[in-house]
Each structure stands twice: as C-alpha cells, then as structure tokens.
Amino acid sequence: VEASIPEPQREAWKKFQAKGFTNKEEFEREVVRHVETTLARSMFNCDETAAYAAASLALRDRLITQWNRTQQRQTFADGKRVYYLSLEFLMGRALDNAMLNIGAKDIAKDGLADLGFRIEDIISQEHDAALGNGGLGRLAACFLDSMASLNIPAWGYGLRYRYGIFKQEIVDGYQVEVPDYWLDFNPWEFPRHDIVVDIQFYGNVRKYQNEQGKNVITWDGGEVVQAVAYDVPIPGYDTVSTNNMRLWSSKAASGEFDFQKFNSGDYESSVADQQRAETISAVLYPNDNLDRGKELRLKQQYFWVAASLYDIVRRFKKSKRAWVEFSDQVAIQLNDTHPTLAIVELQRILIDLEGLEWDEAWSIVTKTFGYTNHTVLPEALEKWSVPLFQNLLPRHLQIIYDINLYFLQTVERKFPKERELLGRVSIIEESQPKMIRMAYLAIVGSHKVNGVAELHSDLIKTTIFKDFVRIFGPDNFTNVTNGITPRRWLHQANPRLSELIASKTGGLDFLKDLNILNELEKFVDDKEFKKEWAEIKYANKVRLAKHIKTTTGVTVNPSALFDIQVKRIHEYKRQQMNIFGVIHRYLTIKAMTPEERKKLAPRVSIFGGKAAPGYWMAKTIIHLINQVGSVVNNDKDVGDLLKVIFLEDYNVSKAEIIVPASDISEHISTAGTEASGTSNMKFVLNGGLIIGTCDGANIEITREIGENNIFLFGNLAEDVEDLRHAHTYGAHNLDPDLAKVFDAIKANTFGDAGSFGALVSAIEDHGDYYLVSDDFHSYIQTQALVDEAYKDQDEWVSKTILSVSRMGFFSSDRCINEYAETIWNVEPLVPEPQERNG
Ligand code: GFP
Ligand code: GFP
C-alpha cells in the first residue's frame, strides 16, 4: 500500500513538521509537557525518575526529528549503506551522550535547574543498556558513535534482549548473579509494530520440478516466530546525522495462540507457544570467549540474522536495481562469527527465493560480507553440531555443504597434491558428531577478514587461519586496530580534562580529530598546566574514592597510587597474577621496617569485572580478591599502605567513573591471548599510565606514546608455545616469590586454603597454561619500577601528558575510516548546511 502523502497535501505536513526544542524555554516546555501528558504526573509528584523520563523524551523527540531526516536523506541519495551485525551492543547510558552529541547539555542543565533538578542526579537515574559481555560489545557501541559522527550511512542490527548481562552482587566474597531487567522504562527505543518478519525454524526441504521444468527447492513446515523491530536513534557528534540501531524482539506468530486448548481449559499450554517464542530474545548469553553450542543460542543467531537480512534485502529491492548491484549498495560486517549464518541466508534468498544461479549469487554474497575476528582462543571459536543444525535449519545445512563442496573443489584444483589440506580447511569437521566450523565459513563467504590489532592480525594469519592465507592470498586478510570514541571516553567521562584540553587546543575540535591532542605536547613543561592536570586527576580519584566508600564501606586515600584492573574475569587476562602480586606486596610490607615503609608509595589495588556464571575458576579469583581485601583492609599494621577493593557490578557507567581515576591500570594477559583490548586505550587517554604485557594493542600504544611512558614486562608471544611445551615435558620451576605467595595462601592467611586450591594447582600441577609463574618475577620487578616512578610526581605527570598527546591514533573514528576505505568502500553522506542549521 502506498503510504506516501500526495504532493498537494505535503504543504500542510511541512508546516507542522516536528522540530524538537531549540532553546532553554522550549526544552522546559517539552519537559513539563511530557511530565503532564506522557507521564500523567504534575509538579506535585515529579520525582527524579519522572524528571529523567521527561527530559529523555524531550531529547528523544529532537533525535527522532534528526533521525527521520537522516533516513530520508539516505533513502533519496540511494548510496551504499553499512550494516553492522552484532549480537552485542554494550551501549551504557544514552541521555548524557545524546545531550553532548547534539550540543544540548547546557540547555538541559539550565532548564532542569529552572525546574528544580540537578542534571547529574537526573543522568544517574538511567539504567545501563548492557546488551553485551565486554570488549566486543563495547567496540560495537563505539563504532555506532563513530559511524554517525562521520556521517556514514550505517545501521546496527542486533537482538533486543529482555535481560542484558546479569547484575553482579558480591555476597560473603562470592559473586552472585541477579537478572538485569532493564526494560521497565526505556525512552530510547521505538517499537515498530508494523515492521514484523516471520522467521522459520525446523521443517522439511523439498526438491521438485515445477510446470516449467525448473528445479525448485522449498523449505516448509516447522515453526514460525515473529521478529518485531525496535529502533534506537544513534546521534552523531556535532552533526545532525542520526543513524539507526535496529534490535529484534521475538514473539509468537499471530494466530499461534491455541484457542482450542484455551477453550478446553488448558490455559497454561495455550500460552506455552507464546513463551517459547519469547524465549528467543529473552536473555544475552553471559559467556565471553567460550562457545557452548546451545540450541537456543543458534536459534537467536538465525532469528536475528534472518530478520536483518529480510530488512536489508527489502530495502535494496525498493531501489529496483539489478542484483549484481547489491554489493554496490550494501556492505555487511560480521562482528565475530555470531552472524555468520547471514552468509548462508543471503545465498538462500538469492537462489531459492529470487531464482539466481549459484555462481552469480555466491559472487554477490562474497562481495557483500566482511568478517572481524576477535580471538584466537580455541575454546571461543564457534562450532555447531551437524545433527543439531540439520534439525533446526535443514535447508541452510544443505547450502553449507554446497558452499563447502565448491570451496574444496577450488582448493583441490589449486593444491592438487595436498590431500591433508582439504581436511584441515573443510568447513565441516569430520568429528563425532560432525561439526560446522563457523570461522571457516565466515572466511570463505567474505571478501575481507580482519583482526583487531597488529599482533592479533599477524597471529591469525600465521596460526589459526594460515591455510586460508595460502588459498585466498594475503590480500583477503587485513588489520584494523580497534579504537574508542573520545566523546564518551574523554568528554563525557572526564569533563574537566576535556575542558582543559579544549582551552589549550582552541576548542573541542579534538573530539572530531583526535590527532589535535598532539598540541598538548608543548605544555609538558608548563608548570601551571601541569598543576591543573594533576588537580583534575586528583579530583577524579576523590570521585572514585567516594564511590568506593558508598559501595564497599572502605575508606581509601585519594593520594595513594590507584592501581586498577577492570574487565571480564578470565584466566587469560590474569587477574590471578594481579592478586598474587598484591599478596606479595602485603607480605613484603609486613616484613618491612618503619623506615622502609615510609619510602613506599601507598597503593589502592582496585578490581572489577564479572565472571561467566559457569566459569568456576574465574569465580574463585573473585573470591580470593575479596578474601585478600578483607584481611588487608582490616590490618591496622598496614593501614593506608595497601588497600584492596573489589567493585561490584562493573559496567559502562561505572567505567566512566573508574577510568579517569587511575594512576596505573593493568593489561597483563598472557602474550598472544588478548586480541586488542580497548580499556588500555581508555585509561591512557584519561591520563593514566599502564603496566602491561606485549600483547594486543599494548604494542601499538607503546609505539605511539613511547617506551618510556609504559611499563612493559613478561614473555613475548613468540615464546609462549615453547614455554608451554617445557612445562609439559620438562621441569616446571615455580617462581620463588610466587612460592611464598602460595605458602601464605596454604597457611589459611586469607581464609580456608581449600577454596583456592584449584587456582594454585592450575599453576603448580597443571602446566600453568597462562604462564603466571614464568611472568611473575618480571611482573613484580616492574611493579617496583612503578613505585619508584610514582615518587617523582613531576616526571609522572609529564609522562601522562605526553601519552595523552600521542593517543590520537586510537580514536574509533580512525578505525571506522579504515573500515570504510579498505573493507566497505562506502562514502560519508554529509548533511546540507541548511539541514544543519535546523
Ligand atoms: C523507510 C522510509 C524512510 C524512513 C524509514 C524509517 O525506509 O523514508 O525514514 O523507513 O524507518 F523509506 P526503509 O526502512 O524502507 O529503508
Ligand atoms: C574481544 C577481545 C578483545 C578485543 C575486543 C574488541 O573482547 O581483545 O579488544 O574483543 O575487539 F578479546 P571481549 O569481548 O572478549 O572482552
């Protein structure tokens, strides 16, 4: 049905087009209107939650106006769009970000003050949108911010989980998981009840010849579930471009409600189908870097991918172009292997539904997709069992077999003498049961594969994917080092630092061109500037100290060295090494003379992060940290010299308080295991130094900021394999300092040693896979260098200024520009000046 308003009536529409507020009075009017009409409250019952709701709705109205125009502009321009498919978007809070990006924060601040509210209190009412586990999901969120800010026509496609990552509570030192129901009130999403896609599961495939004698393949029967679109506007910084994040929610297909059963009194089972359908988008899987192969997870993946592709194909077909032009109009990026089924689904649409020949279709598919790999950890590489897959997606399995057959034929032609190669690169693993290797499928179906930092991109080419480099040639593999958005991670999280930088670099342009930070280098010896710089760091530490006090009850001294490690808890990230180091420090302090103690810089060791609910070892690490904390923090003899804090429920909005407060932060993964890391970039950008291994983006950070400004230690990636081999077949000598730490643990210094037995024996008896013992000495020595360096505050501040000034490279804008040029081949679509002026 034609939904467009006819030309003669459009004048009336134009006259009454929504604008949203443009000044303080209009903002206040909009807030009051939303309080009184949308929320049905008044000045007599408007609490902070209601004020948050109304302020957000006022902001949203403005965003939606921009969003509509942006989408119309993109539709008219009819150029190429990027679709970023990610099962995780770790967005955090939206209100502050929206105000800052559209330049309305001052208006909102003054307007809210007029109405009786402090803007900080209103901002803190918002519940984080925590639809992600960690780095991968937060990267997707930074990318959305950059794509909008760079005016790149781009959509994010994801799932609208009813429950995001669980909320973490610490009870008696143990992690307890509590569901995170975040949708009570979410003013940032628009339900699109008119955009509904039927998604099919199970069923049967039939092959037959139709009346014209053509082979036809159909997939029928099974179960149908509906995907409903929810749109979230993504405002760019200092531009009216507002992109879209479309999240799919599942519900039972209409008519599925079983009236037969209902009428016969079996109410419960009549709603069972409905519940089954809604389960698909109910919960985010809380595992990072671990594949568990659960059917519901595969259902989530297909549900989301099929709905997104339906939408993308529908949009393409509106332009009435020939199919060969598809990849000129559409670039799809696969964030990890989670959306790999999109490759199969597009091939299915083209051959089964649109009647294209296999080769023609396949060439369109491979030109459309790009695949980003985020890990080389074997336990994280996705595989699906063939029987499970066969049952859920029978037609897709056939297509995968065909993709594999044609692929292996080309390999055979190219390397006829290498029989073993075929088995190695086959998309189907000949195991019991057979497994589908999703990463291989992603590589075969994409025109570009990228890693997320230089070392990682080299490693995938020389280890897990090396056969594919020979087959497809090195040009199909590239690197795009990760980045972070300076809008949230500097301007929003650290407003005073941002202001100081602006005052020295001629305004806020550095938020759009982060290389402008270079100009700070000339202030490295400017006394006044350094004083202000140091004051800001101190104020940020005071802010965190307050947060620590209110959440844990522990008083920490803001003048102490704040040493922070916040990220998912995982053995490869080695929080265990950190806490062993803390124990070593504690034992050392206990043995010190009063004179020696005077020379030591007091330290606060701060940890935060969630453990996957089924990851016992990670949970044990959390327990140990809390036990050490309760001993150390109550040891009067040690006092301020050492405090150990575990911050509960680490998330994006807490990171915004934590990151600006670090003196040193820890990025200490076993070399070759952390693909990039992105919090390392955030900490340095906020004037903290880092202690780290030669891993992931630490290496490029070192190159940019200079070796003198980072504390590197530990074995190199190239030596890891030999060391592991030696552990298995040679003598494994425990580091003597670590042995002392273990003795203290075994002596029940931190409670029942039995609780920590697994942690200790992983190193003592089970091969020390993550090389904690091998790196411990160099870790401890390097921590001593940190202590020394911190004593010279003047020099320390200089190091942080130099570092910040050299961080321009790590903007996600640089990163998105690289994707746009080298993978997507897409151009920005800059709004006309008149649109910019409202
Ligand atoms: C349609 C319209 C656009 C409108 C968007 C918003 O686009 O003008 O802005 O919907 O949903 F054509 P497609 O989703 O069909 O591309
Ligand atoms: C993964 C990798 C990180 C990398 C991010 C983003 O993070 O090294 O920085 O992806 O590319 F492990 P997690 O999702 O595992 O935190």
mmCIF file of N, CA and C in Angstrom, residues 261-297:
data_model
loop_
_atom_site.group_PDB
_atom_site.id
_atom_site.type_symbol
_atom_site.label_atom_id
_atom_site.label_comp_id
_atom_site.label_asym_id
_atom_site.label_seq_id
_atom_site.Cartn_x
_atom_site.Cartn_y
_atom_site.Cartn_z
ATOM 1 N N LYS A 261 -7.084 -25.226 22.824
ATOM 2 C CA LYS A 261 -6.639 -25.583 24.169
ATOM 3 C C LYS A 261 -7.220 -24.615 25.201
ATOM 4 N N PHE A 262 -7.247 -23.362 24.824
ATOM 5 C CA PHE A 262 -7.722 -22.346 25.754
ATOM 6 C C PHE A 262 -9.166 -22.635 26.164
ATOM 7 N N ASN A 263 -9.987 -22.927 25.140
ATOM 8 C CA ASN A 263 -11.403 -23.165 25.408
ATOM 9 C C ASN A 263 -11.626 -24.438 26.217
ATOM 10 N N SER A 264 -10.735 -25.408 26.033
ATOM 11 C CA SER A 264 -10.907 -26.640 26.797
ATOM 12 C C SER A 264 -10.291 -26.521 28.193
ATOM 13 N N GLY A 265 -9.915 -25.311 28.560
ATOM 14 C CA GLY A 265 -9.483 -25.085 29.934
ATOM 15 C C GLY A 265 -7.986 -25.230 30.166
ATOM 16 N N ASP A 266 -7.250 -25.598 29.105
ATOM 17 C CA ASP A 266 -5.809 -25.780 29.289
ATOM 18 C C ASP A 266 -5.073 -24.473 28.990
ATOM 19 N N TYR A 267 -5.298 -23.510 29.862
ATOM 20 C CA TYR A 267 -4.742 -22.180 29.629
ATOM 21 C C TYR A 267 -3.217 -22.221 29.559
ATOM 22 N N GLU A 268 -2.640 -22.992 30.469
ATOM 23 C CA GLU A 268 -1.180 -22.997 30.575
ATOM 24 C C GLU A 268 -0.505 -23.374 29.268
ATOM 25 N N SER A 269 -0.954 -24.489 28.672
ATOM 26 C CA SER A 269 -0.249 -24.885 27.456
ATOM 27 C C SER A 269 -0.672 -24.032 26.261
ATOM 28 N N SER A 270 -1.806 -23.329 26.395
ATOM 29 C CA SER A 270 -2.176 -22.445 25.287
ATOM 30 C C SER A 270 -1.222 -21.259 25.181
ATOM 31 N N VAL A 271 -0.610 -20.885 26.282
ATOM 32 C CA VAL A 271 0.350 -19.780 26.199
ATOM 33 C C VAL A 271 1.788 -20.279 26.071
ATOM 34 N N ALA A 272 1.955 -21.600 26.094
ATOM 35 C CA ALA A 272 3.318 -22.156 26.060
ATOM 36 C C ALA A 272 4.056 -21.751 24.787
ATOM 37 N N ASP A 273 3.348 -21.787 23.654
ATOM 38 C CA ASP A 273 3.994 -21.417 22.393
ATOM 39 C C ASP A 273 4.487 -19.984 22.437
ATOM 40 N N GLN A 274 3.612 -19.175 23.016
ATOM 41 C CA GLN A 274 3.961 -17.767 23.122
ATOM 42 C C GLN A 274 5.257 -17.593 23.927
ATOM 43 N N GLN A 275 5.309 -18.307 25.041
ATOM 44 C CA GLN A 275 6.500 -18.199 25.879
ATOM 45 C C GLN A 275 7.727 -18.740 25.165
ATOM 46 N N ARG A 276 7.547 -19.851 24.474
ATOM 47 C CA ARG A 276 8.659 -20.435 23.718
ATOM 48 C C ARG A 276 9.214 -19.414 22.728
ATOM 49 N N ALA A 277 8.302 -18.744 22.047
ATOM 50 C CA ALA A 277 8.738 -17.763 21.049
ATOM 51 C C ALA A 277 9.477 -16.610 21.720
ATOM 52 N N GLU A 278 8.922 -16.170 22.846
ATOM 53 C CA GLU A 278 9.539 -15.008 23.504
ATOM 54 C C GLU A 278 10.887 -15.338 24.131
ATOM 55 N N THR A 279 11.111 -16.611 24.389
ATOM 56 C CA THR A 279 12.390 -17.033 24.971
ATOM 57 C C THR A 279 13.572 -16.680 24.067
ATOM 58 N N ILE A 280 13.320 -16.646 22.766
ATOM 59 C CA ILE A 280 14.449 -16.453 21.845
ATOM 60 C C ILE A 280 15.208 -15.167 22.140
ATOM 61 N N SER A 281 14.475 -14.073 22.360
ATOM 62 C CA SER A 281 15.212 -12.829 22.630
ATOM 63 C C SER A 281 15.215 -12.492 24.125
ATOM 64 N N ALA A 282 14.998 -13.507 24.959
ATOM 65 C CA ALA A 282 14.884 -13.210 26.394
ATOM 66 C C ALA A 282 16.202 -12.830 27.047
ATOM 67 N N VAL A 283 17.263 -13.528 26.716
ATOM 68 C CA VAL A 283 18.469 -13.315 27.522
ATOM 69 C C VAL A 283 19.766 -13.374 26.715
ATOM 70 N N LEU A 284 20.656 -12.473 27.070
ATOM 71 C CA LEU A 284 22.007 -12.467 26.497
ATOM 72 C C LEU A 284 22.813 -13.605 27.124
ATOM 73 N N TYR A 285 23.487 -14.383 26.306
ATOM 74 C CA TYR A 285 24.369 -15.414 26.863
ATOM 75 C C TYR A 285 25.569 -14.754 27.535
ATOM 76 N N PRO A 286 25.777 -15.072 28.816
ATOM 77 C CA PRO A 286 26.802 -14.338 29.572
ATOM 78 C C PRO A 286 28.213 -14.905 29.462
ATOM 79 N N ASN A 287 28.509 -15.647 28.408
ATOM 80 C CA ASN A 287 29.852 -16.202 28.263
ATOM 81 C C ASN A 287 30.704 -15.343 27.363
ATOM 82 N N ASP A 288 31.887 -14.993 27.832
ATOM 83 C CA ASP A 288 32.811 -14.339 26.921
ATOM 84 C C ASP A 288 33.919 -15.327 26.592
ATOM 85 N N ASN A 289 34.303 -15.328 25.339
ATOM 86 C CA ASN A 289 35.385 -16.200 24.888
ATOM 87 C C ASN A 289 35.168 -17.674 25.228
ATOM 88 N N LEU A 290 33.917 -18.100 25.141
ATOM 89 C CA LEU A 290 33.629 -19.520 25.322
ATOM 90 C C LEU A 290 32.405 -19.862 24.482
ATOM 91 N N ASP A 291 32.514 -20.927 23.693
ATOM 92 C CA ASP A 291 31.391 -21.367 22.890
ATOM 93 C C ASP A 291 30.791 -22.603 23.537
ATOM 94 N N ARG A 292 29.471 -22.578 23.776
ATOM 95 C CA ARG A 292 28.856 -23.704 24.467
ATOM 96 C C ARG A 292 27.930 -24.532 23.570
ATOM 97 N N GLY A 293 27.668 -24.061 22.364
ATOM 98 C CA GLY A 293 26.914 -24.866 21.407
ATOM 99 C C GLY A 293 25.482 -25.196 21.810
ATOM 100 N N LYS A 294 24.796 -24.266 22.451
ATOM 101 C CA LYS A 294 23.411 -24.497 22.888
ATOM 102 C C LYS A 294 22.403 -24.168 21.774
ATOM 103 N N GLU A 295 21.371 -24.998 21.637
ATOM 104 C CA GLU A 295 20.423 -24.790 20.544
ATOM 105 C C GLU A 295 19.779 -23.406 20.581
ATOM 106 N N LEU A 296 19.410 -22.949 21.786
ATOM 107 C CA LEU A 296 18.746 -21.640 21.873
ATOM 108 C C LEU A 296 19.635 -20.517 21.328
ATOM 109 N N ARG A 297 20.920 -20.678 21.527
ATOM 110 C CA ARG A 297 21.861 -19.688 21.015
ATOM 111 C C ARG A 297 21.836 -19.689 19.477
#
